[in-house]
Coordinates of C-alpha atoms in Angstrom, one line a residue:
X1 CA 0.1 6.9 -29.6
X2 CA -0.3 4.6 -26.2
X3 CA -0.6 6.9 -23.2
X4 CA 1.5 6.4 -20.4
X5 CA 0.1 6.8 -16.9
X6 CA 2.5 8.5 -14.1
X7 CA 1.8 9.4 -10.6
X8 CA 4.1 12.5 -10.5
X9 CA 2.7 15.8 -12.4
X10 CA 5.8 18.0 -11.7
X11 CA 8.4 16.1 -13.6
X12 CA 6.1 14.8 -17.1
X13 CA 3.4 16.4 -19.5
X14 CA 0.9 17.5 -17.7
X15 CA -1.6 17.1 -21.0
X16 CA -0.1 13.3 -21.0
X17 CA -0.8 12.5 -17.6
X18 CA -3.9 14.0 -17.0
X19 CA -5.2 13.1 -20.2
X20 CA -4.4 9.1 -19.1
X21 CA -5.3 9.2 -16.1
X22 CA -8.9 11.0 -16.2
X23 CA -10.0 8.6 -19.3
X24 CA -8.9 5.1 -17.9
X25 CA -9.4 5.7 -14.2
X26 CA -11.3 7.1 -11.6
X27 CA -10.6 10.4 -10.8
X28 CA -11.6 12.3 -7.9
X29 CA -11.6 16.2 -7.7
X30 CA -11.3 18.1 -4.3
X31 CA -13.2 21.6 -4.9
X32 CA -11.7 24.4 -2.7
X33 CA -14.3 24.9 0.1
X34 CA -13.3 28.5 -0.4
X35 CA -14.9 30.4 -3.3
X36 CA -14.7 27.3 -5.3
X37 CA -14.1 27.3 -9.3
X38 CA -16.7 26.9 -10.9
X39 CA -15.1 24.8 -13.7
X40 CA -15.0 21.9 -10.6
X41 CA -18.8 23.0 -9.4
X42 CA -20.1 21.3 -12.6
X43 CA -18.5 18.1 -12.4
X44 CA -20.7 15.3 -11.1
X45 CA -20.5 13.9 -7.8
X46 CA -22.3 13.4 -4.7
X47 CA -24.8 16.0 -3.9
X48 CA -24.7 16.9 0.1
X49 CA -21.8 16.9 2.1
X50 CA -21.9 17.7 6.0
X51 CA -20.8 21.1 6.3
X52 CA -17.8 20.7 8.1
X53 CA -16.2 17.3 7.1
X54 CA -17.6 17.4 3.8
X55 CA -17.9 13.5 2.3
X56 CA -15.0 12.8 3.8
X57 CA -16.4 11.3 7.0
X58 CA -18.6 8.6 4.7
X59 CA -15.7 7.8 2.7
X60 CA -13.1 7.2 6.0
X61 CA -15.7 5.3 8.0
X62 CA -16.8 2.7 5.0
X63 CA -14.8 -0.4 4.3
X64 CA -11.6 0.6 1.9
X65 CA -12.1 2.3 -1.2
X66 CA -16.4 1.2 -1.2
X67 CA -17.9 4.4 -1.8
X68 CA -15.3 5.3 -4.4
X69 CA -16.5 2.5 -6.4
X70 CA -19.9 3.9 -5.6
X71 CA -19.8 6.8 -6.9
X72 CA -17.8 5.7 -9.7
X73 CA -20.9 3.6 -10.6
X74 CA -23.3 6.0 -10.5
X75 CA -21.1 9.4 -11.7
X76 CA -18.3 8.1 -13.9
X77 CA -14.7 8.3 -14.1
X78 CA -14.8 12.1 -12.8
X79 CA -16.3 12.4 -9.4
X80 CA -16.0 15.7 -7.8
X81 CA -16.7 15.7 -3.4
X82 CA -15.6 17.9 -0.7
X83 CA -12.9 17.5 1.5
X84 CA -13.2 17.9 5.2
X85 CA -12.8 21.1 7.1
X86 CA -11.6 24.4 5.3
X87 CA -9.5 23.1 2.3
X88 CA -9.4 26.5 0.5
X89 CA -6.5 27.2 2.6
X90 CA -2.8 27.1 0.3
X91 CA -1.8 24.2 2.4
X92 CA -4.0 20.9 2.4
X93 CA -3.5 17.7 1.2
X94 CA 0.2 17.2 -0.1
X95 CA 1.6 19.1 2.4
X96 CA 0.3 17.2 4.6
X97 CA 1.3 14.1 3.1
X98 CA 5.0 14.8 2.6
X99 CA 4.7 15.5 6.4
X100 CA 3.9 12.4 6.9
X101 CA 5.7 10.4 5.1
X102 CA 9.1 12.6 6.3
X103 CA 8.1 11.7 10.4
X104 CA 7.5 7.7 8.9
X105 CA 10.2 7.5 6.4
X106 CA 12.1 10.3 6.8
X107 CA 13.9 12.2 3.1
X108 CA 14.1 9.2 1.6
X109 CA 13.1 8.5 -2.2
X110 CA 9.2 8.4 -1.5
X111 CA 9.2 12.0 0.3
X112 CA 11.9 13.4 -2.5
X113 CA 11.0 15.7 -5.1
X114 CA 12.2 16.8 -8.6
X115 CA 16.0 16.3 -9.2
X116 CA 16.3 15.3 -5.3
X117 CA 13.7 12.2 -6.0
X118 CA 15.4 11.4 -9.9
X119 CA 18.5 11.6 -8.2
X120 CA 18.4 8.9 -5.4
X121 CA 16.0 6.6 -7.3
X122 CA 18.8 6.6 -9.7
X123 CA 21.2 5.5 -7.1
X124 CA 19.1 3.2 -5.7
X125 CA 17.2 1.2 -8.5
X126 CA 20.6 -1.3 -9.1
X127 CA 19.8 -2.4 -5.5
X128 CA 16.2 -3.7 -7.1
X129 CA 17.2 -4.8 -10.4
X130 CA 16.6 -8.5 -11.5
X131 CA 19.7 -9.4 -10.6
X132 CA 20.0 -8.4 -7.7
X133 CA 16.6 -9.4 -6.6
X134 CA 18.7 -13.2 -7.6
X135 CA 21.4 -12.3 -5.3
X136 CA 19.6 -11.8 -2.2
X137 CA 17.0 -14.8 -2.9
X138 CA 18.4 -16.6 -0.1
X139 CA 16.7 -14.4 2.3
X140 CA 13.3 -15.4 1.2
X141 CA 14.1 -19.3 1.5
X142 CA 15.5 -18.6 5.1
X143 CA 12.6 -17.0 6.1
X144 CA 10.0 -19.5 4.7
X145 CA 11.5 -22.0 6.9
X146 CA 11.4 -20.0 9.4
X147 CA 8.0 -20.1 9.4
X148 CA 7.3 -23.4 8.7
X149 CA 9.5 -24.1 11.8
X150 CA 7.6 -22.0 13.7
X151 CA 4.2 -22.6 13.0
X152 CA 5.4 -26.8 13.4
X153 CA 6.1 -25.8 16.7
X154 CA 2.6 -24.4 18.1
X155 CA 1.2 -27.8 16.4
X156 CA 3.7 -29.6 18.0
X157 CA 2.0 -27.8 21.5
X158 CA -1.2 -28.4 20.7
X159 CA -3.6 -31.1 21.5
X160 CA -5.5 -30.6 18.7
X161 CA -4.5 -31.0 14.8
X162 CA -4.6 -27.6 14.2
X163 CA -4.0 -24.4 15.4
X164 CA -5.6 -20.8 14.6
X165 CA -3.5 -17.9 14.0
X166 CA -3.6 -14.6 13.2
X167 CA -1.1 -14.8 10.1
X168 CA -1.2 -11.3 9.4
X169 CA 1.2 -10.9 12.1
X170 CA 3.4 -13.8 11.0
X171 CA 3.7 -12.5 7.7
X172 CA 4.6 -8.9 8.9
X173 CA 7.3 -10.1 10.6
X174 CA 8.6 -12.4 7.7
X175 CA 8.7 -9.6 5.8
X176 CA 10.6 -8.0 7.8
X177 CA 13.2 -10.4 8.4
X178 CA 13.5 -10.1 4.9
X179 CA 13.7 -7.0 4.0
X180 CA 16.6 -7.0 7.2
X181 CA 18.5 -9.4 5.8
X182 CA 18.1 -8.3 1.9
X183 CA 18.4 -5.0 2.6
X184 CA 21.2 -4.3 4.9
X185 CA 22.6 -7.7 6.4
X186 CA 21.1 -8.1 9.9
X187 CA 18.6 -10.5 11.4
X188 CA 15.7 -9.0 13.1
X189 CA 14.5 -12.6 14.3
X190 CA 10.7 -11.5 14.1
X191 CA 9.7 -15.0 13.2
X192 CA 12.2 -17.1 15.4
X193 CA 11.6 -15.2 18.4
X194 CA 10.3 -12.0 18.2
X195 CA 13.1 -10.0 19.0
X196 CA 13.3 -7.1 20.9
X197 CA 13.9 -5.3 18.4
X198 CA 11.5 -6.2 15.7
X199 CA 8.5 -5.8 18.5
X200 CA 10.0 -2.0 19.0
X201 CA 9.4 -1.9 15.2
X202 CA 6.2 -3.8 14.4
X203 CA 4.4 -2.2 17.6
X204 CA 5.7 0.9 16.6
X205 CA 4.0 1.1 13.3
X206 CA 1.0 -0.1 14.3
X207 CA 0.8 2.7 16.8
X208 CA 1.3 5.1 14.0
X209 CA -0.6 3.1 11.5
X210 CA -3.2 0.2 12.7
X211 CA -5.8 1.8 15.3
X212 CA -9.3 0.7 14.6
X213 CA -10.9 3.5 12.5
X214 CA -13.4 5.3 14.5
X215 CA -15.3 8.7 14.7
X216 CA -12.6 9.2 17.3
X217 CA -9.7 8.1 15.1
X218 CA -11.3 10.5 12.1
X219 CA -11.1 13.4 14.0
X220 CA -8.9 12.7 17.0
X221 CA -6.7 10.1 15.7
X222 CA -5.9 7.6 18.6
X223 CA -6.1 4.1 20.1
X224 CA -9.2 4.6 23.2
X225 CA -11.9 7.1 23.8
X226 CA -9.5 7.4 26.9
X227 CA -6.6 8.9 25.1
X228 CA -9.1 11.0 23.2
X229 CA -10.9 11.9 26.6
X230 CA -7.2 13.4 27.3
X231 CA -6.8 15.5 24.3
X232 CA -3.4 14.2 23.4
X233 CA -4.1 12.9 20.1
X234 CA -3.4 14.2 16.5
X235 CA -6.6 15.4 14.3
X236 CA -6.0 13.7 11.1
X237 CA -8.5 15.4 9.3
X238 CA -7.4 18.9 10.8
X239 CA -4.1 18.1 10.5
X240 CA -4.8 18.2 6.1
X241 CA -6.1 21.1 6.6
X242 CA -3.8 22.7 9.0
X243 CA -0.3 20.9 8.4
X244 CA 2.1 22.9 9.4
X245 CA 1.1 23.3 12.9
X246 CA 0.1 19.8 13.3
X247 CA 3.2 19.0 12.5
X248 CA 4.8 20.3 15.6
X249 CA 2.2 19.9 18.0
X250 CA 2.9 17.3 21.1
X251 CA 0.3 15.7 20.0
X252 CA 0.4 11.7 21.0
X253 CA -0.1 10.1 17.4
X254 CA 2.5 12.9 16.1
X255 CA 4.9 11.2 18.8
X256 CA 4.1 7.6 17.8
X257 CA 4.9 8.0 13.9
X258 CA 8.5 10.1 15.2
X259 CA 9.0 7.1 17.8
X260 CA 8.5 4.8 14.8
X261 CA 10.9 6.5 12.8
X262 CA 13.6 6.7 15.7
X263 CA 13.3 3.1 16.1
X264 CA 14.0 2.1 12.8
X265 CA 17.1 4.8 12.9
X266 CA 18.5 3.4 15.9
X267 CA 18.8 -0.2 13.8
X268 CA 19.8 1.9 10.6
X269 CA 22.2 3.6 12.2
X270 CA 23.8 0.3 13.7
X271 CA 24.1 -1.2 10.6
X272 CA 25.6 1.6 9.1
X273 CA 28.5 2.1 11.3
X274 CA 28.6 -1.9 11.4
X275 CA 29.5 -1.6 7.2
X276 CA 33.1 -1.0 6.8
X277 CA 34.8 -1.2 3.6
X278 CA 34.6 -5.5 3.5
X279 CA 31.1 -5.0 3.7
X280 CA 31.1 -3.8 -0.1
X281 CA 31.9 -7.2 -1.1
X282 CA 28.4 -8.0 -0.2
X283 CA 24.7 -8.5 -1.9
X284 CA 22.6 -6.6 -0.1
X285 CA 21.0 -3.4 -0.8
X286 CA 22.9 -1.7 1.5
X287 CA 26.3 -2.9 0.0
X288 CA 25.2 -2.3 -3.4
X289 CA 24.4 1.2 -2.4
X290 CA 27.7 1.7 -0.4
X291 CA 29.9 0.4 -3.8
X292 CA 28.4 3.2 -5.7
X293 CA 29.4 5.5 -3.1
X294 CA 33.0 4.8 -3.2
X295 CA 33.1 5.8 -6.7
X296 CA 31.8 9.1 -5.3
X297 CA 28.4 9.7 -6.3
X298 CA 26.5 7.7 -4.1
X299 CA 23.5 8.9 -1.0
X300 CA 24.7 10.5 2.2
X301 CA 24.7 8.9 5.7
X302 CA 21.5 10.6 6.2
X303 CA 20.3 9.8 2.8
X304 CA 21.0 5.9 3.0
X305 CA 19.0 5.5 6.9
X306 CA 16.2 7.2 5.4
X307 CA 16.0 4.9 2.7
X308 CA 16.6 2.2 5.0
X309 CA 13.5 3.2 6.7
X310 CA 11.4 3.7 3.6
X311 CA 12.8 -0.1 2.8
X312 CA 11.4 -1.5 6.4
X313 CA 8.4 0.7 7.1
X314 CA 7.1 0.7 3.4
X315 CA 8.2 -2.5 2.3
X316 CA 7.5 -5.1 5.0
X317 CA 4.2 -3.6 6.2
X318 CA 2.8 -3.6 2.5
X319 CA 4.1 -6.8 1.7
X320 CA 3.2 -8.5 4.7
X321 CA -0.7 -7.1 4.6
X322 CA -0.5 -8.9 1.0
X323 CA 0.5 -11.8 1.8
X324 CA -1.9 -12.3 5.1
X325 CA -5.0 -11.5 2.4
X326 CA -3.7 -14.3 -0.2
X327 CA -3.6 -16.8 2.8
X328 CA -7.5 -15.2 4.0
X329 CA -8.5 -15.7 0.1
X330 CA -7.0 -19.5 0.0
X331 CA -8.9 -19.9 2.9
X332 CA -12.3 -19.1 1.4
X333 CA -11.6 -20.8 -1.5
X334 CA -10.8 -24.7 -0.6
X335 CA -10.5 -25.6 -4.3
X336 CA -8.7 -23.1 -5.7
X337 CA -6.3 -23.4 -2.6
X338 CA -6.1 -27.0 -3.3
X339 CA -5.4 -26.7 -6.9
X340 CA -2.6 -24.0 -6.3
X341 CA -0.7 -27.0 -3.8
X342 CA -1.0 -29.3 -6.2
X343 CA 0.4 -27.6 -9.1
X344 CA 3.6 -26.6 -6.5
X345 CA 3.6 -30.1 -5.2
X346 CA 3.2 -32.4 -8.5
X347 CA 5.0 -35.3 -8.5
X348 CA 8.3 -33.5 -7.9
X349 CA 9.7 -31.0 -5.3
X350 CA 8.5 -27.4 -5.5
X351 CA 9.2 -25.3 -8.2
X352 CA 12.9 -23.9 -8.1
X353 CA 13.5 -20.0 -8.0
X354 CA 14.2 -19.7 -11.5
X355 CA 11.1 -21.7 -12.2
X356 CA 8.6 -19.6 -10.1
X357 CA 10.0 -16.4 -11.2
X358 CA 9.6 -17.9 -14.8
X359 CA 5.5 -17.9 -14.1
X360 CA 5.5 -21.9 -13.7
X361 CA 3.6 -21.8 -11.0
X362 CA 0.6 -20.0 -12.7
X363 CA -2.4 -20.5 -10.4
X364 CA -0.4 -19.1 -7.3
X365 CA 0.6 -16.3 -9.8
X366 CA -2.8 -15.7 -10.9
X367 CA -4.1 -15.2 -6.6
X368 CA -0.9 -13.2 -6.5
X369 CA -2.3 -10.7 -8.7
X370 CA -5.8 -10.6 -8.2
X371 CA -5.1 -9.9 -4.4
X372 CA -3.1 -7.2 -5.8
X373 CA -5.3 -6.0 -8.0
X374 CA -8.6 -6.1 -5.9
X375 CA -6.7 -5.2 -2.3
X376 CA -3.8 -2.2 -3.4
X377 CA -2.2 -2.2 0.3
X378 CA -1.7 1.8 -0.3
X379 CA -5.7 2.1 -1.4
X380 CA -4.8 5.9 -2.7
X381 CA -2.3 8.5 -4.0
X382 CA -3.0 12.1 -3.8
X383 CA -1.1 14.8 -5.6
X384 CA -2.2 19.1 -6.2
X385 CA -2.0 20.8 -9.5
X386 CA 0.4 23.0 -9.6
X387 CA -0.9 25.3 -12.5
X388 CA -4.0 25.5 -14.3
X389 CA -4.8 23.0 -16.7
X390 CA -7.3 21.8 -19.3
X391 CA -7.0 18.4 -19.8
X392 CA -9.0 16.5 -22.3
X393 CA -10.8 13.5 -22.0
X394 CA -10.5 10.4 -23.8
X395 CA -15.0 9.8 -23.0
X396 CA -17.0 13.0 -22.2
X397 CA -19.1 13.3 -19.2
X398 CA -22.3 14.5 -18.4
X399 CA -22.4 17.5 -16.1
X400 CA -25.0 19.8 -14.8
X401 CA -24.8 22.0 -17.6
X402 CA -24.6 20.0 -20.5
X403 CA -21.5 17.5 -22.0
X404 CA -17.8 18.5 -21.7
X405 CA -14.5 16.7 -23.5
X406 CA -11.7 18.7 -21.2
X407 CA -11.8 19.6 -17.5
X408 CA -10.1 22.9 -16.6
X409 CA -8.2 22.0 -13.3
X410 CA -7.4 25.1 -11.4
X411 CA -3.8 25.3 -9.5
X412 CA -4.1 24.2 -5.9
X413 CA -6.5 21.4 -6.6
X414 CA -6.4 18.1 -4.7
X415 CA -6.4 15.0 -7.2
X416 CA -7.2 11.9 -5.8
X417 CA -6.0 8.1 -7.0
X418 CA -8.4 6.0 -5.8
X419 CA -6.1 2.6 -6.9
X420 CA -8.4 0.2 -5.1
X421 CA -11.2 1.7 -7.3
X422 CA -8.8 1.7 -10.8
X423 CA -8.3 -1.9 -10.1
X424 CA -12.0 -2.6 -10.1
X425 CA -13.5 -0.3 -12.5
X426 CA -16.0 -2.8 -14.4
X427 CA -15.5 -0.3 -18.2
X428 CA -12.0 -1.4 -17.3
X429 CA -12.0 -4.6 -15.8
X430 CA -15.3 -5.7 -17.4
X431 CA -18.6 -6.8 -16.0
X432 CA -16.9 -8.8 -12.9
X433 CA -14.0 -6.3 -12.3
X434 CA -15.6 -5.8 -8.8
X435 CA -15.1 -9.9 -8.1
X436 CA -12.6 -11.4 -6.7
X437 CA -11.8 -14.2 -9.5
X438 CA -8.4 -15.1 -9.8
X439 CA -9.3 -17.5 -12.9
X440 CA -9.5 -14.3 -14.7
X441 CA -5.6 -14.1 -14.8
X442 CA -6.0 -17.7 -16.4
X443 CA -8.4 -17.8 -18.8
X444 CA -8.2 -17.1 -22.3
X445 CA -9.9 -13.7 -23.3
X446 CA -10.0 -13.4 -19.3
X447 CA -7.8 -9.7 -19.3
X448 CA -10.1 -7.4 -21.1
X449 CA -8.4 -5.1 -24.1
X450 CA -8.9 -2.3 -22.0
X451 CA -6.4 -3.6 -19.7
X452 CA -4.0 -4.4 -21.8
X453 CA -4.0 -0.5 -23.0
X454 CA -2.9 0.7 -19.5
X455 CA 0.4 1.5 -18.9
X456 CA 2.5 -2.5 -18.0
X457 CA 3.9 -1.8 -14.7
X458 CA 2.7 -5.2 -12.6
X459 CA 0.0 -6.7 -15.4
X460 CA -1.2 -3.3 -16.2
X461 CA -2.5 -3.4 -12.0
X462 CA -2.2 -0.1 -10.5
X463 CA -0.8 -0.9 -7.1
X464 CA 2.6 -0.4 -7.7
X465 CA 2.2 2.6 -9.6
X466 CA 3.1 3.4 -13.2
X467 CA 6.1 5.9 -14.6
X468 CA 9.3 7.8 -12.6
X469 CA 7.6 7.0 -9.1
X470 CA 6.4 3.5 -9.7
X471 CA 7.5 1.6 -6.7
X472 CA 11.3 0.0 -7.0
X473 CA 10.8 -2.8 -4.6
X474 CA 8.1 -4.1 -7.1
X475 CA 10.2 -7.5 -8.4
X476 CA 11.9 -8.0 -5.1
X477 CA 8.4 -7.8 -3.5
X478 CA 6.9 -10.2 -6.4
X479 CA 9.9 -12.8 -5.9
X480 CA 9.6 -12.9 -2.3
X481 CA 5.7 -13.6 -2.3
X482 CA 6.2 -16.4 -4.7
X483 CA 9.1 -18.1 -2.6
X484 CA 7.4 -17.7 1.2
X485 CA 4.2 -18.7 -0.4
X486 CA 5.1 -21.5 -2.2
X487 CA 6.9 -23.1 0.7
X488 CA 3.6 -22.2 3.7
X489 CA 1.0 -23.5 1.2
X490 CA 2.9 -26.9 0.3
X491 CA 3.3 -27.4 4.0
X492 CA 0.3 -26.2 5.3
X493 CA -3.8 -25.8 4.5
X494 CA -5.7 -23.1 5.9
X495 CA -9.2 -22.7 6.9
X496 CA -11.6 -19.8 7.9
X497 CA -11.3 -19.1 11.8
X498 CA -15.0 -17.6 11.1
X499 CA -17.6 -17.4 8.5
X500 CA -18.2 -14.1 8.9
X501 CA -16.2 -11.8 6.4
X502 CA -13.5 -9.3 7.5
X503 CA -13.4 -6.0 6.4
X504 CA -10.7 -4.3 4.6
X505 CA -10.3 -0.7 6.2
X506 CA -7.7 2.3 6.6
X507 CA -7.2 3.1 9.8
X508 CA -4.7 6.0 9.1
X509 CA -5.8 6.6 5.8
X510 CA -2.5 5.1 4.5
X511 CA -2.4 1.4 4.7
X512 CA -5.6 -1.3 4.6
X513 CA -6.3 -3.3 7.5
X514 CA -8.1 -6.5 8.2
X515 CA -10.3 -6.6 10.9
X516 CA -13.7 -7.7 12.8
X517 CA -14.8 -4.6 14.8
X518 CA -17.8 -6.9 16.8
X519 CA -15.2 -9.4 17.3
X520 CA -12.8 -7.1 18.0
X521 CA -10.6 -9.2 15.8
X522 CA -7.5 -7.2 14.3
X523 CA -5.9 -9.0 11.7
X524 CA -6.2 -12.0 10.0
X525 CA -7.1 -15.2 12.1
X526 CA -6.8 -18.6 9.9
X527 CA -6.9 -22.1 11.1
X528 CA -4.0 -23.9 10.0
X529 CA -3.3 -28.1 9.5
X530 CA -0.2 -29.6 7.8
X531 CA -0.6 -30.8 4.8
X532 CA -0.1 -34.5 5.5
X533 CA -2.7 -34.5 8.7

């Protein structure tokens, strides 16, 4: 029988899910630093850890995901390492978490739980069905001329033929404009003009989200040795240990992610009141979710603005660091970027909506999902047992004491996801699975059998999840990649700003990041041309 993998362990078979999820991916195991079980003692993994913050200090400080796929190399597909600080405490990771995400998002679907999360993913997955992803296509065509007006514009200024430009801020707020006007009807003008607004947004979650990483961030999460000088920061890696008091200290980065939030309320709230009854005659997600409630089942006020802030803050941020990385790999690769404009060009205008969604534009599809798959913008989900287990495995492993089939999971154990490691994993993936090689999506025999045995969700890619909390926004955020896309790289070509690679890091442990720490170069700098210069 073909196993299903799921990110949730509450709600499905525990033996299921574990049993999935321990064969085909990598698997990390916190051990409690307290009197730790002895069935997680044995299981292979790195062999010295600082005392106090454990490996998690050389896993935070190296590019995204790197010494997952490290250890993964030289361990296997179990890798058990020690979390930072005193973890053996009842309250660590997911607490922590689910703090987080309710000061970001607020209770919308991604901090729900049980019949609360089944509930209002219920209500809200019409909103992201196929056709209403159709309905609301319009926004992604306004938007992709937005930004071909735009970026005309600063050619128009320049002297030169070109212009360089950090594109991972042009696509963060085209995804946003997007997701305003999808979602709930209203402009935010982040591409036209940068609104007001949309800068209170954007600026917002980069102060919550997109500080450097540094010793200082690691510990004392904030934005200069200054701030850190002044004590008014948030220790992340305290804060897992200790969440419940972080959670309502004054701390400066605890203020930032609520100032975030409240932002994004203030435009939620607008909209809301701004949605009488002739706003159910509309498309957006917003009026699709108001219609159901008029048949009186639908979310609450409260319920609705939280989701619209899950929509903005979860949506636009993840699909915007996508999209920047897809230009950044067209950029390094002149022929494949090439070959992608010509088969949109042809002899003929660019492929319709219908026909991209269709797949017949296969060479931007195939770059689509190999950024996906080798740059998950969320590079980890983490979730605790809540009950002993023994959970087989599909391939023993070698341990200190001999072989073992099954792993016996104690309750209160910290599971981690590492998805940018799943995606790469070479007895997955095959021998390359750690290249980026978008021909792979292309070729024939270029997907190995071992892929195709995963669980569909995307092309059997783990970024968007698999099972009940697979991520909803997953076909609107495919359809709006392949129309802004299509439309920037028939107009424009892009070149490297530098030779010298970025590096793909969380700052917040959350969300990846480009940047050039010598440079101090935050984002994603391309040299753009139009296409007929």
């Amino acid at each position: 029988m073909p196993l299903q993998i799921h990110e949730t362990l509450v709600e499905l078979s525990p033996q299921v899910v574990w049993t999935a999820v321990i064969g085909l991916a990598g698997l990390f195991l916190f051990y409690q630093r307290v009197a730790p079980k002895a069935s997680i003692r044995q299981l292979p993994g790195p062999p010295r850890a600082h005392w106090l913050f454990g490996h998690e200090w050389d896993v935070y400080r190296r590019p995204a995901g790197q010494l997952w796929n490290e250890w993964i190399e030289t361990y296997g597909s179990v890798v058990r390492y020690r979390n930072a600080f005193f973890d053996g405490l009842t309250f660590h990771k997911p607490p922590f978490n689910r703090q987080t995400n309710q000061r970001l998002l607020g209770k919308g679907v991604i901090w729900a739980e049980g019949q609360d999360h089944r509930s209002q993913r219920r209500l809200l997955s019409p909103a992201f069905s196929n056709s209403s992803v159709v309905a609301v296509s319009g926004a992604f065509y306004r938007t992709a001329d937005d930004l071909k007006e735009a970026w005309n514009g600063l050619l128009d200024r320049s002297s030169a033929k070109s212009v360089v430009l950090n594109v991972a801020a042009f696509m963060s707020s085209a995804a946003l404009d997007v997701i305003g006007m999808a979602g709930f009807e209203h402009d935010f003008k982040a591409v036209r003009n940068a609104s007001r607004e949309a800068a209170a947004i954007t600026d917002g979650l980069t102060a919550a989200l997109g500080a450097p990483p540094s010793f200082e961030m690691f510990t004392v999460s904030g934005q200069s040795r200054a701030a850190v000088n002044n004590l008014d920061q948030q220790s992340l890696t305290l804060a897992k240990a200790f969440p419940f008091f972080f959670n309502h200290a004054p701390l400066k980065a605890i203020r930032n992610q609520r100032a975030s939030k409240a932002s994004i309320d203030k435009v939620a709230y607008k909209v809301l009141e701004r949605a009488d009854a002739s706003a159910t005659t509309g498309k957006s997600i917003l009026s699709i979710l108001l219609k159901e409630r008029q048949k009186g089942n639908g979310l609450s006020d409260r319920e609705i603005v939280d989701n619209v802030s899950t929509m903005i803050t979860a949506g636009h941020e993840t699909t915007g660091i996508t999209l920047s990385l897809i230009l950044y790999e067209l950029a390094k690769n002149t022929a494949y970027q090439n070959a992608v404009r010509k088969e949109l060009i042809g002899d003929r205008s660019l492929p319709s909506f219908e026909e991209l969604q269709d797949g017949q534009a296969s060479m931007l599809d195939a770059m689509i999902k190999e950024v996906l798959r080798f740059y998950p913008a969320n590079i980890r989900i983490i979730r605790r047992t809540d009950k002993d287990q023994v959970i087989p495995l599909t391939q023993p492993i070698k341990t200190a004491t001999g072989t073992i089939d099954s792993v016996f999971i104690p309750t209160n154990t910290d599971i981690v996801f590492p998805l940018t490691s799943i995606n790469r994993m070479k007895s997955i993936w095959g021998p390359d699975g750690d290249v980026f090689r978008p021909e792979r999506w292309l070729e024939k025999g270029g997907i190995p059998d071992t892929v195709k045995a995963l669980p569909s969700g995307y092309d059997h890619i783990f970024t968007f999840i698999s099972g009940p909390r697979a991520c909803l926004g997953m076909r609107f955020a495919i359809a709006e990649m392949r129309v802004i896309l299509s439309a920037i790289i028939a107009s424009f070509k892009y070149e490297l700003d530098n030779e010298k690679p970025l590096d793909i890091v969380s700052p917040a442990q959350i969300m990846i990041r480009a940047q050039d720490q010598e440079r101090k170069v935050y984002g994603v700098p391309l040299r753009i041309t139009r296409v007929e210069e």
